[in-house]
mmCIF file of C-alpha atoms and ligand atoms in Angstrom:
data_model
loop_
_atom_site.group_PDB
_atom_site.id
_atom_site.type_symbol
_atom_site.label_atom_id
_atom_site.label_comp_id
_atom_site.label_asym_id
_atom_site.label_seq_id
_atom_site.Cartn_x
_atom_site.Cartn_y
_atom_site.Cartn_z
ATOM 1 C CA UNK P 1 -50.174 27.536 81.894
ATOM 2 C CA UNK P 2 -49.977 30.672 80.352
ATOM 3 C CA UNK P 3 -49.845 33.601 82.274
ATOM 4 C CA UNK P 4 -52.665 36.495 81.787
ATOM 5 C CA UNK P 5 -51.451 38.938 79.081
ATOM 6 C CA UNK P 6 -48.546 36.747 77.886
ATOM 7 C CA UNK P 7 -47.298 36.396 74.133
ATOM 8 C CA UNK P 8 -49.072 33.754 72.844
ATOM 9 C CA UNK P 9 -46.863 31.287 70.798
ATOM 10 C CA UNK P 10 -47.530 29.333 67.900
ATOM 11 C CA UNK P 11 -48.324 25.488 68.817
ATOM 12 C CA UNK P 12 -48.605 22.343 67.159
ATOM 13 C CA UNK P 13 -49.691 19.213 68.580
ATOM 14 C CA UNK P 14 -50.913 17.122 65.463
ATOM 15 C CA UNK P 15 -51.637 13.131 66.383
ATOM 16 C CA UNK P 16 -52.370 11.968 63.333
ATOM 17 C CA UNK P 17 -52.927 12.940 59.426
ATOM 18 C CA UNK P 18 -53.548 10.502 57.058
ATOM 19 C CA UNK P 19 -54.299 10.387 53.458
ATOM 20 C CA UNK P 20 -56.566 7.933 52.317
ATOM 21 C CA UNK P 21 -56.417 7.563 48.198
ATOM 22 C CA UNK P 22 -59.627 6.295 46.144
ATOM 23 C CA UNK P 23 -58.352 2.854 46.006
ATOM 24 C CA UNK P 24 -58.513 2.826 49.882
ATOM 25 C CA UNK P 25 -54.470 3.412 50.076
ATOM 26 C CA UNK P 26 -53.346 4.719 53.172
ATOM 27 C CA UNK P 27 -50.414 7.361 54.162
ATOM 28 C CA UNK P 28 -49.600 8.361 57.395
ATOM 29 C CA UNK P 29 -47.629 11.893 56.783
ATOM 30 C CA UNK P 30 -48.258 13.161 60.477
ATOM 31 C CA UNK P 31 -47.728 11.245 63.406
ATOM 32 C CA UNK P 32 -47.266 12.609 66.970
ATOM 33 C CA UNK P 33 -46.190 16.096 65.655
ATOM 34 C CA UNK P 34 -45.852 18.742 68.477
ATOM 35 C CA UNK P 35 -43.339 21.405 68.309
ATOM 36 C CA UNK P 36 -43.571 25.408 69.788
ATOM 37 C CA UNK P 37 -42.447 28.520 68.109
ATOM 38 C CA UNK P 38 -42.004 31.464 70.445
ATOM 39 C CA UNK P 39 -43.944 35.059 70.026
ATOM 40 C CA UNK P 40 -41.646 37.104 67.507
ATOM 41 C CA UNK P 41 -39.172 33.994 66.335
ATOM 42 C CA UNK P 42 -38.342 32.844 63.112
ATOM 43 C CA UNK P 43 -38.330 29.003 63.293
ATOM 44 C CA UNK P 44 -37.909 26.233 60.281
ATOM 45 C CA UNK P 45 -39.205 23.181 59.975
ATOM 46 C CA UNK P 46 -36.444 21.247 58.651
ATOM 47 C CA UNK P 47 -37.012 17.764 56.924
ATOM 48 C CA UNK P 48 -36.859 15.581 53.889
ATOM 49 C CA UNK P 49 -38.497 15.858 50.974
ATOM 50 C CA UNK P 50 -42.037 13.827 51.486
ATOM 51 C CA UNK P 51 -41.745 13.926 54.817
ATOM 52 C CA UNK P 52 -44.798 16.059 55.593
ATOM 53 C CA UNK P 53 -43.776 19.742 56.144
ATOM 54 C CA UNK P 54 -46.248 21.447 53.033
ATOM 55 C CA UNK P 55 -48.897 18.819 55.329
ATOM 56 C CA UNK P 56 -48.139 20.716 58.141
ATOM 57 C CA UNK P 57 -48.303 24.358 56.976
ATOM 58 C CA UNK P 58 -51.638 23.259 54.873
ATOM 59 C CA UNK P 59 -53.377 22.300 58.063
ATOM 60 C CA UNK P 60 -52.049 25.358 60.160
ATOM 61 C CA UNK P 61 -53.405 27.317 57.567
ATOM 62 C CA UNK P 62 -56.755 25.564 58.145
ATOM 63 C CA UNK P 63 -57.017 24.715 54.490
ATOM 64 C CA UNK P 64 -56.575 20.781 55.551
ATOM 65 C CA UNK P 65 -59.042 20.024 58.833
ATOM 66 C CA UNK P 66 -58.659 15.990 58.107
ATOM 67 C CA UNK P 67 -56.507 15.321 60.907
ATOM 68 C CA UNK P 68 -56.366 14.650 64.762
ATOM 69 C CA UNK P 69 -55.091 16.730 67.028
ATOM 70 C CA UNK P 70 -55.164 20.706 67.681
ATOM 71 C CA UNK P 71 -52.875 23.400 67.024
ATOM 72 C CA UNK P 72 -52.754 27.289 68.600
ATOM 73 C CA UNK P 73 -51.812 30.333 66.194
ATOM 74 C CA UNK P 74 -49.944 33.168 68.163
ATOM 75 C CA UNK P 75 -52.876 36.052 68.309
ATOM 76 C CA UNK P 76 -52.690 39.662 67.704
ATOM 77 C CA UNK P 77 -52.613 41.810 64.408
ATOM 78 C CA UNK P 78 -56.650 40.591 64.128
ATOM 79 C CA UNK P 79 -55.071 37.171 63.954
ATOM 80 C CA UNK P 80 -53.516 37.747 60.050
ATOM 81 C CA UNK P 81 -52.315 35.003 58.834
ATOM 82 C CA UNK P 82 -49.801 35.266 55.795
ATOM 83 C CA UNK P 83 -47.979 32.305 53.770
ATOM 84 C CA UNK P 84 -45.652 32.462 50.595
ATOM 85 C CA UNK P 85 -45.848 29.390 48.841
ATOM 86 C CA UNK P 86 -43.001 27.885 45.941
ATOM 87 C CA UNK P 87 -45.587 29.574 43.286
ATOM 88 C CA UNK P 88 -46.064 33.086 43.911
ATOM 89 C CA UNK P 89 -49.669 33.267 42.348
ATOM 90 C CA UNK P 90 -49.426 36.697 41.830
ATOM 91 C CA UNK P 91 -52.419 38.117 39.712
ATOM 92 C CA UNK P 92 -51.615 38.528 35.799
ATOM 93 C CA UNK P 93 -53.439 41.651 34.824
ATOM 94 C CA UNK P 94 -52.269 43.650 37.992
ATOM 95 C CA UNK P 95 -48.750 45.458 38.716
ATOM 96 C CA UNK P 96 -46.306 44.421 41.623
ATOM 97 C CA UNK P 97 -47.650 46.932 43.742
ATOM 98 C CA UNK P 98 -51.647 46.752 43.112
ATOM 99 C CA UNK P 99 -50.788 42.628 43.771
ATOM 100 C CA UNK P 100 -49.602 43.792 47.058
ATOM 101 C CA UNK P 101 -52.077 46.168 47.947
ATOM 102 C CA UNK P 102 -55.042 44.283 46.796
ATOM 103 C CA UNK P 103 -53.679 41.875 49.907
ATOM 104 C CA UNK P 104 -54.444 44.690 52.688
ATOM 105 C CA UNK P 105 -57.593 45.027 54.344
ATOM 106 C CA UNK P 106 -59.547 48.667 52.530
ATOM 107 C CA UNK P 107 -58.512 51.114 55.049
ATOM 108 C CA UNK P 108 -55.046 50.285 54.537
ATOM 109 C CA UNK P 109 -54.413 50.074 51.045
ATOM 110 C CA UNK P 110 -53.334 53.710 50.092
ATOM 111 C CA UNK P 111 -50.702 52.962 53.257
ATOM 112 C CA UNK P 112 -46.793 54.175 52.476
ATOM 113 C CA UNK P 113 -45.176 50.828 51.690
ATOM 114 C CA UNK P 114 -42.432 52.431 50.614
ATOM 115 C CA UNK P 115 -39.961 50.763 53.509
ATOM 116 C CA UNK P 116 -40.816 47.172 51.905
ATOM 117 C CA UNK P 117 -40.503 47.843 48.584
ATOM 118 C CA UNK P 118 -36.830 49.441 49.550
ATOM 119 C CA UNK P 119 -35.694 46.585 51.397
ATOM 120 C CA UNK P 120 -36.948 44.233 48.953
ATOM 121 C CA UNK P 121 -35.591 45.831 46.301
ATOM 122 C CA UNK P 122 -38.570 46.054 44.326
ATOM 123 C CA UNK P 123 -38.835 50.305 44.052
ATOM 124 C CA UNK P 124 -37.870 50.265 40.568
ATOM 125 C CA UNK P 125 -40.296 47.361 39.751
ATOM 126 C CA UNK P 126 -43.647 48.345 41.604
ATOM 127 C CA UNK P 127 -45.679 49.235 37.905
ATOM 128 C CA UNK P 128 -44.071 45.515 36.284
ATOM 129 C CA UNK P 129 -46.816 42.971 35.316
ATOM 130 C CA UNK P 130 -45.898 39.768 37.026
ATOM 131 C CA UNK P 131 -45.263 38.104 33.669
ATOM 132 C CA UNK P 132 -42.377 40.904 32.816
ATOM 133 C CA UNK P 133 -40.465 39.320 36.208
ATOM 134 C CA UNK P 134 -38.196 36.728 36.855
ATOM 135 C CA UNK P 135 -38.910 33.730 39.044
ATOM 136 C CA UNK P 136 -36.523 35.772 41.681
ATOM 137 C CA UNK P 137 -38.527 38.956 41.094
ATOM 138 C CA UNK P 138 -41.666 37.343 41.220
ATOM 139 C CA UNK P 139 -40.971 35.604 44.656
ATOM 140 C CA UNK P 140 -39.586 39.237 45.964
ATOM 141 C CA UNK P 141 -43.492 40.373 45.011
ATOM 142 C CA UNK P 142 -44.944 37.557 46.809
ATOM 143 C CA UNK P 143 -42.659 38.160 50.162
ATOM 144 C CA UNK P 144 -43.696 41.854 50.083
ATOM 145 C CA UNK P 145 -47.135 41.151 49.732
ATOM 146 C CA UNK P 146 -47.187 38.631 52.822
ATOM 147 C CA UNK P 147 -45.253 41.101 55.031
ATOM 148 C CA UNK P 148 -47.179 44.239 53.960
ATOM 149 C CA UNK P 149 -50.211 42.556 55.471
ATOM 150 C CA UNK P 150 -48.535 42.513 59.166
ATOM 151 C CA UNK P 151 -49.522 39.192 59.834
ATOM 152 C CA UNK P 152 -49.355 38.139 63.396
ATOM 153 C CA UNK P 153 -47.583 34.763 62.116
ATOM 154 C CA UNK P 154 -46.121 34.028 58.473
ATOM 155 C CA UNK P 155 -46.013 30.705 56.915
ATOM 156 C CA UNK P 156 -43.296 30.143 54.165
ATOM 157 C CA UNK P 157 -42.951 27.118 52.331
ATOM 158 C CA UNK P 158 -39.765 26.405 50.553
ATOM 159 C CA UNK P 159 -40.252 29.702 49.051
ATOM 160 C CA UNK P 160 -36.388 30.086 47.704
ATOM 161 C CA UNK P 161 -36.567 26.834 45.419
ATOM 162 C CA UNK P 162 -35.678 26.216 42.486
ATOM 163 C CA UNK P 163 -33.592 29.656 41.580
ATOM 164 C CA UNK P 164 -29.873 29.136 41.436
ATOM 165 C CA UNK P 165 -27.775 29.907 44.316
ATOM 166 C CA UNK P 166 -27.061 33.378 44.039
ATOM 167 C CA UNK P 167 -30.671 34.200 43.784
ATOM 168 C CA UNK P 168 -31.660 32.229 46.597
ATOM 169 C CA UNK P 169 -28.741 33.360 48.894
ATOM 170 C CA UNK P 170 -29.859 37.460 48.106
ATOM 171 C CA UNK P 171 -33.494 36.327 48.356
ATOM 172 C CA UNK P 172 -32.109 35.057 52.378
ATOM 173 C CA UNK P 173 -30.942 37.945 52.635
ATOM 174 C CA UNK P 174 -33.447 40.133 51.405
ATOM 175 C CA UNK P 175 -36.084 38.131 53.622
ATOM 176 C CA UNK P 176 -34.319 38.316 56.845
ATOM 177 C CA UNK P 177 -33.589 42.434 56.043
ATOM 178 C CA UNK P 178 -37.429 42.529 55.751
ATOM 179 C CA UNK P 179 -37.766 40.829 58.724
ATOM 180 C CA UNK P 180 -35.569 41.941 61.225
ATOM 181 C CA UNK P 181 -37.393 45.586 60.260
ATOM 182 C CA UNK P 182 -41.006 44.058 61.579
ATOM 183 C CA UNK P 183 -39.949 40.716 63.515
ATOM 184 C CA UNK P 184 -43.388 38.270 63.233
ATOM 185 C CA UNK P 185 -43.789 34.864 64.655
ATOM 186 C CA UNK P 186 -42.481 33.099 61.445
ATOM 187 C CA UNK P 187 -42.473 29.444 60.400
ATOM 188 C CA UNK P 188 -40.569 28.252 57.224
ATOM 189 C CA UNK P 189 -40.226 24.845 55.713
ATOM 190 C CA UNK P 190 -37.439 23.976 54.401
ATOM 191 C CA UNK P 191 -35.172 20.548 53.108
ATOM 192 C CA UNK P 192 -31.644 23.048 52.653
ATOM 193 C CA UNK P 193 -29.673 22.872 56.302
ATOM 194 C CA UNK P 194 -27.623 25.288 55.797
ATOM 195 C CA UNK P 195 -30.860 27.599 54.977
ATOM 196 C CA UNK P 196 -32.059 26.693 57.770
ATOM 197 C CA UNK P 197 -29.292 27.483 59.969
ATOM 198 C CA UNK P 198 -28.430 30.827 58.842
ATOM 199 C CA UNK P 199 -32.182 32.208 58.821
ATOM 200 C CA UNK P 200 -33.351 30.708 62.076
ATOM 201 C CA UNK P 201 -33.704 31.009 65.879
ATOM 202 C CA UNK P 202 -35.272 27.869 66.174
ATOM 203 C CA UNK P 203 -35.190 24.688 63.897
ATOM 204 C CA UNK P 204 -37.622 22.174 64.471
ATOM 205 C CA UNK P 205 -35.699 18.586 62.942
ATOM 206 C CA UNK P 206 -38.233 16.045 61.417
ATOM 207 C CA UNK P 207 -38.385 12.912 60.813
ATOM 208 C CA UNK P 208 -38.758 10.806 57.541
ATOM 209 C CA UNK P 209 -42.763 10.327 56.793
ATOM 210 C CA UNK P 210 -44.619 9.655 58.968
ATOM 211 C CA UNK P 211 -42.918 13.272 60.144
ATOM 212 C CA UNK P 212 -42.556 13.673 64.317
ATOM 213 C CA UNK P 213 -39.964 15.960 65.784
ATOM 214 C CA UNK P 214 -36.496 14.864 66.244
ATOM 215 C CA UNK P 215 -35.965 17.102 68.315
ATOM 216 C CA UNK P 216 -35.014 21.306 68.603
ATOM 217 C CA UNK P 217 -31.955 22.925 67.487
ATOM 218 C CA UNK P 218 -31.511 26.424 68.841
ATOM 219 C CA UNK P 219 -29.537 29.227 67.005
ATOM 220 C CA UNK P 220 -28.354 31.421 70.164
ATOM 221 C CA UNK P 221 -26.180 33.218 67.590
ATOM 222 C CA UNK P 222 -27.458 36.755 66.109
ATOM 223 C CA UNK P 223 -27.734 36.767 62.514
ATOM 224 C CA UNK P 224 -24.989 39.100 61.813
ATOM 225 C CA UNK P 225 -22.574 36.858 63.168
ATOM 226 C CA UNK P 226 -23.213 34.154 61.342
ATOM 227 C CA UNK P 227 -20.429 34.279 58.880
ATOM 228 C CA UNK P 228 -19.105 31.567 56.509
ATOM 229 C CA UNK P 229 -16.303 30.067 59.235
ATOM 230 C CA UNK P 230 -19.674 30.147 62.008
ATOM 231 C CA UNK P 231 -21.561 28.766 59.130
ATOM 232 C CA UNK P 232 -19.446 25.744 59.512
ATOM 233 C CA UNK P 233 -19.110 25.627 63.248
ATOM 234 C CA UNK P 234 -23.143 25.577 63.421
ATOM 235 C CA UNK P 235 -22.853 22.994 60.600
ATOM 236 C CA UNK P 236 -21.127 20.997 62.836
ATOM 237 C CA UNK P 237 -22.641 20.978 66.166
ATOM 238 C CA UNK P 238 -25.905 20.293 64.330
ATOM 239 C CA UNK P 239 -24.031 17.006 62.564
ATOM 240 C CA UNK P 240 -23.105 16.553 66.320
ATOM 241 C CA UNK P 241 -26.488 16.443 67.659
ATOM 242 C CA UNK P 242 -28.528 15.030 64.591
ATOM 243 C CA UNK P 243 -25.739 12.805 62.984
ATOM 244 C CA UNK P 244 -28.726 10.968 60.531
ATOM 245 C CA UNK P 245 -29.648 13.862 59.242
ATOM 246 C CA UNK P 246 -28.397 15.508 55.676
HETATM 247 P P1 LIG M 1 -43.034 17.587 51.942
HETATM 248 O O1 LIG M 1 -43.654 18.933 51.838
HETATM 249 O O2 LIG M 1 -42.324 17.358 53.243
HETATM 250 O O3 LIG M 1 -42.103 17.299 50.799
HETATM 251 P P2 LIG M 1 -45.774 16.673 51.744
HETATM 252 O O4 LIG M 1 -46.330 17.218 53.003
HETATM 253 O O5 LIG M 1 -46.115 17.376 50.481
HETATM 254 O O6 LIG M 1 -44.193 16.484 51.884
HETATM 255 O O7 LIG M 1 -46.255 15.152 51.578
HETATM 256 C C1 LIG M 1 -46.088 14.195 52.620
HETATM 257 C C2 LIG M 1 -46.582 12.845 52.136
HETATM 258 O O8 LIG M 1 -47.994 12.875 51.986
HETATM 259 C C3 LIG M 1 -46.016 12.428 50.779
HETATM 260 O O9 LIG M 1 -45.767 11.053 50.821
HETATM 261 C C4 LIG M 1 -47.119 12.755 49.820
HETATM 262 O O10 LIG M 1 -47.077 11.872 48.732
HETATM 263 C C5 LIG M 1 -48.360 12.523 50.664
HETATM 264 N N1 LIG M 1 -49.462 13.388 50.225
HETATM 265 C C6 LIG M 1 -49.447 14.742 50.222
HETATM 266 N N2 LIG M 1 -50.618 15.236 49.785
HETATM 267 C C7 LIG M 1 -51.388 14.158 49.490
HETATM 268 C C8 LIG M 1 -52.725 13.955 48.990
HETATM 269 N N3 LIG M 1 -53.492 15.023 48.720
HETATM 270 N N4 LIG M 1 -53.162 12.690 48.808
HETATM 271 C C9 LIG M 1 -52.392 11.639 49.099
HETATM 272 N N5 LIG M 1 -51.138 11.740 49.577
HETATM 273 C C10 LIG M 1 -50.639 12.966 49.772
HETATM 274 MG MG1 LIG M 2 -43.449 20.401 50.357
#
């Protein structure tokens, strides 16, 4: 039970999703999927690819509602949602910043944002048209606009793919500046361990399709401390405790 007035968390407690093709194929992604995030963490859902993670995040963003089971998003913030997805669908024929704004409710749209374009690093790029950025850039655009919103939970989904290395490691870095400023209950999917272990509080390990919950793996460790020797230290009590998976 949860006590009167307490943080709600986010959770998930999906029985069953299936996709059933024209032919009359069937594929079980989901099965028996139940996992918590607490108020204020940032968790990962960590599995392989086509195991069923962009599933998940599609149905908690009630954009999929074929499936059994129920799920509870943490409340506050008028219950804003915000996801990043791979693509960062910004609009062509706007800047950075009207992209952004255009995501905030009216009464908020002339607010300073000038904090999250800083610690994004976007203050010099806030009048580009998205097709004058890089993929990098353009993902940068799409964070800010998801955290300029406030959301009361944030949805990511693989959102530092396919950019090389040092991209993706700044773009970690960038994110978790951003969002140790304004901490939000935050669930990211991800197939990269390492990512996983160096942004989260919480990872939630899957398994192959159809994807259920391995089990937890807690990151006690503050971020700051979570150097390259750490690094390997967590690397290794995770191999320790999940020794199947890569
Ligand atoms: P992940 O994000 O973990 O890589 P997905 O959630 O995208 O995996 O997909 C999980 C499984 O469900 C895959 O086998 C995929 O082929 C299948 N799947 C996803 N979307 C559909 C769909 N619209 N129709 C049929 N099968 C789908
Ligand atoms: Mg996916």
């Amino acid at each position: 039970m949860q006590p009167v007035g307490a943080a709600v968390p986010l959770r998930v407690d999906i029985a069953d999703k299936t996709f059933m093709s024209a032919e009359g194929v069937s594929i079980t992604a989901l099965r028996d999927l139940s996992f918590e995030v607490r108020q204020g963490e940032f968790a990962c859902l960590l599995g392989p690819s086509g195991c069923g993670k962009s599933t998940t995040l599609r149905i908690l963003l009630g954009l999929d509602k074929e499936f059994t089971g129920s799920f509870q998003l943490p409340q506050g913030a008028q219950n804003r949602v915000a996801a990043v997805f791979q693509e960062p669908i910004l609009l062509p024929w706007r800047t950075v910043e009207q992209n952004v704004r255009l995501a905030l409710p009216k009464d908020r749209r002339a607010a300073d944002l000038d904090w999250l374009f800083d610690s994004l690093g976007l203050s010099g790029m806030r009048s580009l048209f998205p097709a004058e950025l890089s993929l990098g850039l353009a993902r940068r655009a799409a964070l800010a606009r998801a955290f300029a919103t406030e959301p009361a939970v944030l949805f990511l989904d693989e959102p530092f793919v396919s950019l090389d290395e040092r991209t993706a490691e700044r773009l970690r870095h960038l994110l978790m500046d951003v969002w140790s400023a304004r901490p939000t209950t935050a669930l990211m999917v991800t197939h990269n361990l390492r990512e996983a272990l160096m942004l989260s509080d919480r990872i939630v390990v899957l398994s192959a399709r159809p994807a259920h919950a391995l089990g937890v793996f807690d990151v006690r460790l503050p971020r700051q401390y979570r150097s390259p020797q750490v690094m390997d230290d967590l690397l290794r009590s995770f191999r320790q405790r999940f020794p199947d998976v890569h």
